[in-house]
Coordinates of C-alpha atoms and ligand atoms in Angstrom, one line a residue:
M77 CA 128.1 127.0 108.3
E78 CA 127.1 123.7 106.5
F79 CA 124.8 121.0 107.4
V80 CA 122.9 118.1 105.7
V81 CA 118.9 118.0 105.7
S82 CA 116.9 115.2 104.5
A83 CA 113.1 114.5 103.6
P84 CA 110.9 111.4 102.8
G85 CA 108.9 110.5 99.7
K86 CA 105.4 109.7 100.2
V87 CA 102.7 107.4 99.0
I88 CA 99.3 108.6 98.4
L89 CA 97.3 105.5 99.4
H90 CA 93.9 107.3 98.5
G91 CA 92.9 110.7 97.4
E92 CA 95.1 111.9 95.0
H93 CA 93.7 114.1 92.4
S94 CA 90.4 114.6 94.7
V95 CA 92.5 116.1 97.2
V96 CA 93.2 119.4 95.1
Y97 CA 89.5 120.1 95.1
G98 CA 89.2 119.7 98.8
K99 CA 88.1 116.0 99.2
K100 CA 90.0 113.7 101.7
A101 CA 93.2 111.9 101.5
I102 CA 95.3 109.4 103.4
A103 CA 99.1 109.5 102.5
S104 CA 102.3 107.9 104.1
S105 CA 105.9 108.7 104.2
L106 CA 108.4 106.1 102.6
S107 CA 111.8 105.2 103.7
L108 CA 113.1 106.5 100.5
R109 CA 114.4 110.0 101.2
T110 CA 116.2 113.1 99.2
T111 CA 119.2 114.6 100.8
V112 CA 120.4 118.0 100.4
K113 CA 124.0 119.2 101.8
I114 CA 123.9 123.0 102.1
R115 CA 127.1 125.3 102.8
A116 CA 126.9 129.1 103.2
L117 CA 129.2 131.1 100.3
E118 CA 130.7 134.7 100.6
E119 CA 129.9 134.9 96.9
N120 CA 126.4 136.1 96.0
I121 CA 125.7 133.0 93.8
I122 CA 124.0 129.6 94.3
S123 CA 126.1 126.6 93.1
L124 CA 123.9 123.7 92.2
D125 CA 125.1 119.9 92.4
F126 CA 121.8 117.8 91.7
S127 CA 123.2 114.3 90.4
D128 CA 119.7 112.9 89.8
L129 CA 118.8 115.7 87.2
N130 CA 122.4 116.1 86.0
I131 CA 122.5 119.7 87.3
K132 CA 125.8 120.9 87.9
E133 CA 125.7 125.0 87.4
S134 CA 125.4 128.3 89.2
V135 CA 122.7 131.1 89.4
G136 CA 124.8 134.2 89.1
S137 CA 124.6 137.5 91.2
G138 CA 122.8 139.3 87.9
D139 CA 120.1 136.4 87.9
L140 CA 119.5 136.8 91.8
T141 CA 119.4 140.6 91.7
I142 CA 116.6 140.2 89.1
L143 CA 114.7 137.6 91.2
E144 CA 115.2 139.3 94.6
S145 CA 113.8 142.4 93.0
Q146 CA 110.6 140.4 91.8
V147 CA 109.9 138.7 95.1
S148 CA 108.0 139.8 97.9
G149 CA 106.1 138.3 100.9
S150 CA 107.0 137.8 104.8
L151 CA 108.1 134.9 106.7
Q152 CA 104.7 133.7 107.6
E153 CA 103.1 134.7 104.5
P154 CA 104.9 133.7 101.5
C155 CA 104.5 135.0 98.1
L156 CA 105.3 133.5 94.7
P157 CA 107.5 135.3 92.1
N158 CA 105.7 136.4 89.1
E159 CA 106.1 133.6 86.3
S160 CA 107.2 136.3 83.9
V161 CA 110.3 136.7 85.5
R162 CA 111.7 133.0 84.2
N163 CA 112.2 134.9 80.7
S164 CA 114.7 137.4 82.2
L165 CA 116.7 134.7 84.0
K166 CA 120.1 133.8 82.1
C167 CA 120.2 130.3 84.3
L168 CA 116.7 129.3 82.6
E169 CA 117.8 130.0 79.0
L170 CA 116.3 127.1 77.2
Q171 CA 119.1 125.0 75.9
N172 CA 116.3 123.2 74.1
T173 CA 112.6 122.3 75.2
N174 CA 112.8 118.5 75.9
V175 CA 111.6 117.1 78.9
E176 CA 115.1 116.8 80.7
C177 CA 115.8 120.2 80.6
L178 CA 112.2 121.5 81.3
L179 CA 112.7 119.5 84.5
K180 CA 115.8 121.2 85.2
Q181 CA 114.5 124.2 84.6
Q182 CA 111.7 123.7 87.3
T183 CA 114.7 122.6 89.9
I184 CA 116.7 125.9 88.9
F185 CA 113.5 128.2 89.4
T186 CA 112.3 126.7 92.5
T187 CA 115.5 126.9 94.1
A188 CA 116.2 130.3 93.3
S189 CA 112.8 131.2 94.2
L190 CA 112.7 129.8 97.8
F191 CA 116.4 131.0 98.2
C192 CA 115.7 134.8 97.0
S193 CA 112.5 135.0 99.0
L194 CA 113.8 133.9 102.3
R195 CA 117.2 135.8 101.6
K196 CA 115.5 139.0 101.3
I197 CA 113.2 139.0 104.2
S198 CA 116.7 138.2 106.0
G199 CA 118.5 141.3 104.8
R200 CA 121.6 138.6 104.2
K201 CA 123.7 139.1 101.3
Q202 CA 125.3 135.5 101.5
G203 CA 125.5 132.8 98.4
V204 CA 125.0 128.9 98.7
E205 CA 126.3 125.9 97.6
L206 CA 123.7 123.0 97.2
V207 CA 124.6 119.0 96.8
G208 CA 121.5 116.8 96.2
M209 CA 120.7 113.3 95.8
S210 CA 117.8 111.0 96.1
D211 CA 116.7 107.3 96.8
L212 CA 113.6 108.4 95.2
P213 CA 112.7 108.1 91.6
I214 CA 111.9 111.5 90.3
G215 CA 108.8 112.4 88.6
A216 CA 107.1 109.1 89.4
G217 CA 104.3 109.9 92.1
L218 CA 106.5 109.3 95.3
G219 CA 106.3 113.1 95.9
S220 CA 109.6 113.7 95.1
S221 CA 108.8 117.5 94.3
A222 CA 107.8 117.8 98.1
S223 CA 110.4 115.7 99.3
F224 CA 112.8 118.2 97.5
S225 CA 110.8 121.2 98.5
S226 CA 111.0 120.5 102.0
C227 CA 114.7 119.8 102.0
L228 CA 115.0 123.6 100.8
A229 CA 112.9 125.3 102.8
A230 CA 114.0 123.7 105.7
G231 CA 117.8 124.5 104.6
F232 CA 117.3 127.9 104.0
L233 CA 115.2 128.8 107.0
T234 CA 118.1 127.3 109.1
L235 CA 120.8 128.7 106.8
F236 CA 119.1 132.6 107.5
D237 CA 118.7 131.7 111.2
F238 CA 114.7 131.7 110.8
I239 CA 114.5 128.6 112.8
Q240 CA 117.5 127.0 115.3
T241 CA 119.2 123.8 114.5
P242 CA 117.2 120.9 116.4
E243 CA 118.5 119.4 119.7
C244 CA 119.6 115.5 119.3
S245 CA 116.9 113.2 118.5
E246 CA 115.3 111.4 121.1
N247 CA 116.0 107.9 119.7
G248 CA 119.3 108.4 119.2
S249 CA 119.1 108.1 115.3
N250 CA 121.0 110.6 113.4
K251 CA 117.8 112.6 112.1
R252 CA 117.0 115.3 114.6
I253 CA 113.7 116.8 114.2
W254 CA 112.7 120.7 114.6
S255 CA 110.2 121.8 116.9
K256 CA 105.9 121.6 115.8
L257 CA 106.0 125.5 115.3
D258 CA 109.2 125.2 113.1
L259 CA 107.9 122.2 111.1
E260 CA 104.8 124.6 110.4
L261 CA 106.9 127.2 109.2
I262 CA 109.0 124.8 106.9
N263 CA 105.9 123.3 105.6
K264 CA 104.5 126.8 104.5
W265 CA 107.8 127.3 102.4
A266 CA 108.1 123.7 101.2
F267 CA 104.3 124.2 100.0
F268 CA 105.7 127.3 98.2
G269 CA 108.3 125.3 96.5
E270 CA 105.4 122.8 95.4
K271 CA 103.5 125.5 94.1
I272 CA 106.0 126.4 91.7
I273 CA 106.7 122.6 90.9
H274 CA 103.1 121.5 90.6
G275 CA 101.2 124.7 89.5
N276 CA 98.0 123.9 91.7
P277 CA 99.0 121.6 94.7
S278 CA 96.7 120.3 97.8
G279 CA 99.7 120.6 100.1
V280 CA 99.3 116.8 101.0
D281 CA 102.9 116.1 99.5
N282 CA 105.1 118.5 101.6
S283 CA 102.9 117.9 104.8
V284 CA 103.7 114.3 104.4
A285 CA 107.6 115.0 103.7
T286 CA 107.8 117.5 106.6
F287 CA 105.7 115.8 109.4
G288 CA 106.5 112.4 108.3
G289 CA 104.3 109.4 109.4
A290 CA 100.9 108.7 107.8
I291 CA 98.2 111.4 107.4
H292 CA 94.6 112.0 106.9
F293 CA 94.6 115.5 105.1
Q294 CA 91.6 117.7 103.9
R295 CA 92.1 121.4 102.9
G296 CA 95.4 122.2 104.9
E297 CA 94.0 120.0 107.9
I298 CA 96.3 117.4 109.1
T299 CA 95.6 114.5 111.2
P300 CA 98.4 111.9 112.0
L301 CA 96.5 108.5 111.7
Q302 CA 96.5 107.0 115.1
C303 CA 97.5 103.6 114.0
I304 CA 99.1 103.0 110.5
P305 CA 97.7 99.7 110.0
K306 CA 100.5 97.0 109.2
L307 CA 100.3 97.3 105.5
N308 CA 102.8 95.8 103.5
I309 CA 102.8 97.5 100.1
L310 CA 104.5 96.8 97.0
L311 CA 105.8 99.9 95.0
I312 CA 105.6 99.2 91.4
N313 CA 107.3 101.8 88.8
T314 CA 106.2 102.0 85.3
K315 CA 109.3 104.0 84.5
M316 CA 107.1 106.3 82.3
P317 CA 108.2 110.1 82.6
R318 CA 105.1 112.6 83.3
S319 CA 104.7 115.9 84.6
T320 CA 102.4 116.3 87.9
K321 CA 101.6 119.8 86.5
K322 CA 100.4 118.7 83.2
L323 CA 98.1 116.0 85.0
V324 CA 96.8 118.1 87.5
G325 CA 96.2 120.5 84.8
L326 CA 94.2 118.0 82.6
V327 CA 91.9 117.3 85.7
K328 CA 91.6 121.0 86.2
E329 CA 90.2 121.6 82.4
R330 CA 88.1 118.6 82.5
K331 CA 86.3 119.5 85.6
E332 CA 85.7 123.2 84.4
K333 CA 84.3 121.5 81.0
N334 CA 82.0 119.2 82.4
P335 CA 81.5 119.8 86.2
E336 CA 78.4 117.3 86.3
I337 CA 80.5 114.4 85.1
Y338 CA 83.7 115.0 87.0
E339 CA 82.4 116.7 90.4
P340 CA 80.4 113.4 91.1
I341 CA 83.5 111.4 90.4
L342 CA 85.6 113.2 93.0
Q343 CA 82.9 113.0 95.7
S344 CA 82.9 109.2 95.1
M345 CA 86.7 109.3 95.8
D346 CA 86.2 111.1 98.9
E347 CA 83.7 108.5 100.1
I348 CA 86.3 105.9 99.2
T349 CA 88.7 107.8 101.7
N350 CA 86.0 107.4 104.1
A351 CA 85.4 103.7 104.0
V352 CA 89.1 103.0 103.6
M353 CA 89.5 104.7 107.1
K354 CA 87.1 102.3 108.4
A355 CA 88.7 99.3 107.2
Y356 CA 92.1 100.6 108.7
D357 CA 90.3 100.9 111.9
Q358 CA 89.2 97.2 111.8
I359 CA 92.5 96.2 110.6
C360 CA 94.2 98.1 113.9
E361 CA 92.0 96.6 116.2
N362 CA 93.5 93.4 116.0
C363 CA 90.1 91.9 115.5
D364 CA 89.7 88.2 114.7
D365 CA 90.8 86.3 111.8
V366 CA 87.2 86.6 109.8
T367 CA 86.5 90.2 110.5
M368 CA 90.3 91.0 109.6
S369 CA 90.1 89.0 106.5
K370 CA 86.8 90.8 105.5
A371 CA 88.4 94.3 106.2
Y372 CA 91.3 93.2 103.9
S373 CA 88.7 92.3 101.2
D374 CA 86.9 95.7 101.4
L375 CA 90.3 97.7 101.4
E376 CA 91.0 95.5 98.1
N377 CA 87.8 96.4 96.7
L378 CA 88.1 100.0 97.6
I379 CA 91.4 100.0 95.5
D380 CA 90.1 98.6 92.7
V381 CA 87.1 101.2 92.5
N382 CA 89.6 104.1 93.5
Q383 CA 91.7 102.9 90.3
H384 CA 88.8 102.6 88.0
L385 CA 87.8 106.0 89.0
L386 CA 91.2 107.6 88.2
Q387 CA 91.1 106.1 84.8
A388 CA 87.8 108.0 84.4
L389 CA 89.4 111.3 85.4
G390 CA 91.9 110.3 82.3
V391 CA 95.2 110.1 84.6
S392 CA 95.9 106.1 84.4
H393 CA 98.0 105.1 81.4
P394 CA 98.3 101.8 79.9
T395 CA 101.5 100.7 81.8
L396 CA 99.1 101.3 85.0
D397 CA 96.3 99.3 83.8
D398 CA 98.8 96.5 82.7
I399 CA 100.1 96.4 86.2
C400 CA 96.9 96.4 87.6
L401 CA 95.4 93.5 85.5
T402 CA 98.7 91.6 86.3
C403 CA 98.3 92.0 90.0
S404 CA 94.6 91.1 89.8
T405 CA 95.3 87.9 87.9
V406 CA 97.4 86.5 90.8
G407 CA 94.8 87.7 93.5
F408 CA 96.5 91.1 94.4
H409 CA 95.0 94.4 94.2
A410 CA 96.7 97.9 92.8
K411 CA 96.1 101.5 92.1
L412 CA 98.3 104.3 90.7
T413 CA 99.5 106.6 93.2
G414 CA 100.3 110.3 92.9
A415 CA 99.4 112.0 89.5
G416 CA 99.4 108.8 87.3
G417 CA 100.3 109.4 83.6
G418 CA 102.7 106.7 84.3
G419 CA 105.1 106.6 87.3
C420 CA 104.2 104.5 90.3
A421 CA 101.3 102.0 91.3
Y422 CA 101.2 100.1 94.6
C423 CA 99.3 96.9 95.8
V424 CA 98.6 95.9 99.2
I425 CA 100.3 92.4 100.6
R426 CA 97.7 90.9 102.7
P427 CA 99.9 89.5 105.9
D428 CA 99.0 85.9 105.1
V429 CA 100.4 85.7 101.6
S430 CA 103.1 83.5 101.0
E431 CA 106.5 84.6 100.2
E432 CA 106.5 82.3 96.8
A433 CA 103.3 84.5 95.8
I434 CA 105.0 87.7 96.0
E435 CA 108.3 86.7 94.3
S436 CA 106.1 85.3 91.5
L437 CA 104.3 88.5 91.1
K438 CA 107.6 90.6 91.3
R439 CA 109.1 88.0 88.6
E440 CA 106.0 88.7 86.3
L441 CA 106.1 92.4 86.5
R442 CA 109.8 92.5 86.4
T443 CA 109.5 90.6 82.8
R444 CA 107.1 93.4 81.7
N445 CA 109.8 95.8 82.4
F446 CA 108.6 97.4 85.5
E447 CA 110.7 98.0 88.9
C448 CA 109.4 96.8 92.0
W449 CA 110.1 96.9 95.5
E450 CA 108.3 95.9 98.9
C451 CA 107.9 99.3 100.9
T452 CA 107.3 100.2 104.8
L453 CA 105.2 102.8 105.5
G454 CA 105.6 106.0 108.1
G455 CA 109.2 107.1 109.3
P456 CA 110.2 110.6 109.9
G457 CA 109.6 113.8 108.2
V458 CA 112.2 116.4 107.2
A459 CA 115.3 116.0 109.7
L460 CA 118.9 117.6 110.0
T461 CA 121.2 114.6 109.5
S462 CA 124.6 116.0 110.2
P463 CA 126.6 117.6 111.8
Ligands
ADP184 N1 116.6 115.4 94.0 C1 115.9 116.2 93.3 N2 116.7 117.1 93.0 C2 116.4 118.3 92.1 N3 115.0 118.2 91.6 C3 114.4 117.3 92.1 C4 114.5 116.4 93.1 N4 113.8 115.6 93.1 C5 112.5 116.2 92.9 N5 113.0 117.5 92.1 C6 112.4 118.2 91.2 O1 110.6 118.0 91.5 C7 110.0 117.6 89.9 C8 109.2 116.3 89.9 O2 108.3 116.8 90.5 P1 106.8 115.9 89.9 O3 106.7 116.0 88.9 O4 105.8 116.4 91.1 O5 106.9 114.2 90.3 P2 106.9 113.6 91.7 O6 106.0 112.8 91.4 O7 108.1 112.8 91.9 O8 106.8 114.6 92.9 C9 111.6 117.5 89.2 O9 111.2 118.2 87.8 C10 112.4 118.5 89.8 O10 112.1 119.7 89.4
PMV185 C1 98.0 114.6 92.1 C2 98.3 115.0 93.3 O1 96.9 114.8 94.1 C3 99.4 114.5 93.8 C4 100.6 114.4 93.0 O2 101.6 113.6 93.5 P1 103.0 113.5 92.8 O3 103.6 114.8 92.7 O4 102.6 112.8 91.5 O5 103.8 112.4 93.6 C5 98.5 116.9 93.5 C6 98.3 117.1 94.8 O6 97.8 116.7 95.8 O7 99.3 118.5 94.8
MG186 MG1 105.4 116.3 92.9

């Protein structure tokens, strides 16, 4: 059996970090995707080829036996393996402790845990070969971890026949989408993968990667945005590597130490999401130019306030602050997206902004060694892309 799955990255428009504490978030899928080719093997190994992280190795039968003895849970109730099992896996032996090695370990342990958990439930004995690649910058706040986890979840659930390969897609594209029930199961196992990578994820990232489109999210409650405002955004990559797990951990530590300081900040972020939803509704109503212009001004002000609150949480970074200042000096409004600490920011591009103004901003950002690209929001979630 051999097939290919893919899933989108995401941009959190508002609500990163506060969504971990039950506040609302708005997020949208991106046209950038992760792709994983999956082939069943007779041999009891996992063969990995993930070019984005220079991973070309196998998890041997010895490690799979150890891990499978440690995993439990059922198809509807996944259960994370005990972190201590990492120390007994040969495939995770530290060659060294640099960031690249830690990222590789994260991938290998997430992949092996998802595979062993689902294979044990299925009672099968086969191995698997995985070849993965991504359009997304990894570790940059665009949800590469969720996109990757959603691909693995959909791939292994299909490999072990827990879900059927979906019918051909309606619009004739090469992306075939599973049923809502199957997508809910995929999302549950993608969340399992995110928990291994993030530690304490909210679930917003894997929900967008799995269901696609733009969503309003709170405590697992997913509401597709009825209309995605025709927002053109410019994604800007600081190219500063950082770990979501560490940044989410930093906010947790600060909030536990001074809840009286941090809870009001998170509450304000929740109110920003409410106000943004109102501005989106106005933009979507195709109201008159004056009302539309006011709605965009409200949105831009909310982006600025959200960025200042993220700075107060301690999750911005000098390069992100530089991007926001560079944008604001020429009338654009930017905020970090995702966990921060580096990674990406985005700014909203009003429909009436000239191409020249956009190109001039891109030139200025590139001279500061930032990558930037215009991006469309929305688009399909996880899909079977071939055969
Ligand atoms: N294409 C990929 N191939 C292998 N591992 C991946 C891929 N994309 C993401 N990952 C995993 O996700 C981790 C990055 O997740 P995270 O720190 O949450 O950043 P992001 O903001 O991109 O979600 C990587 O360390 C790696 O373990
Ligand atoms: C910081 C957070 O809100 C988003 C993390 O996004 P990313 O992994 O940096 O793309 C964490 C979460 O919601 O799980
Ligand atoms: Mg992530």
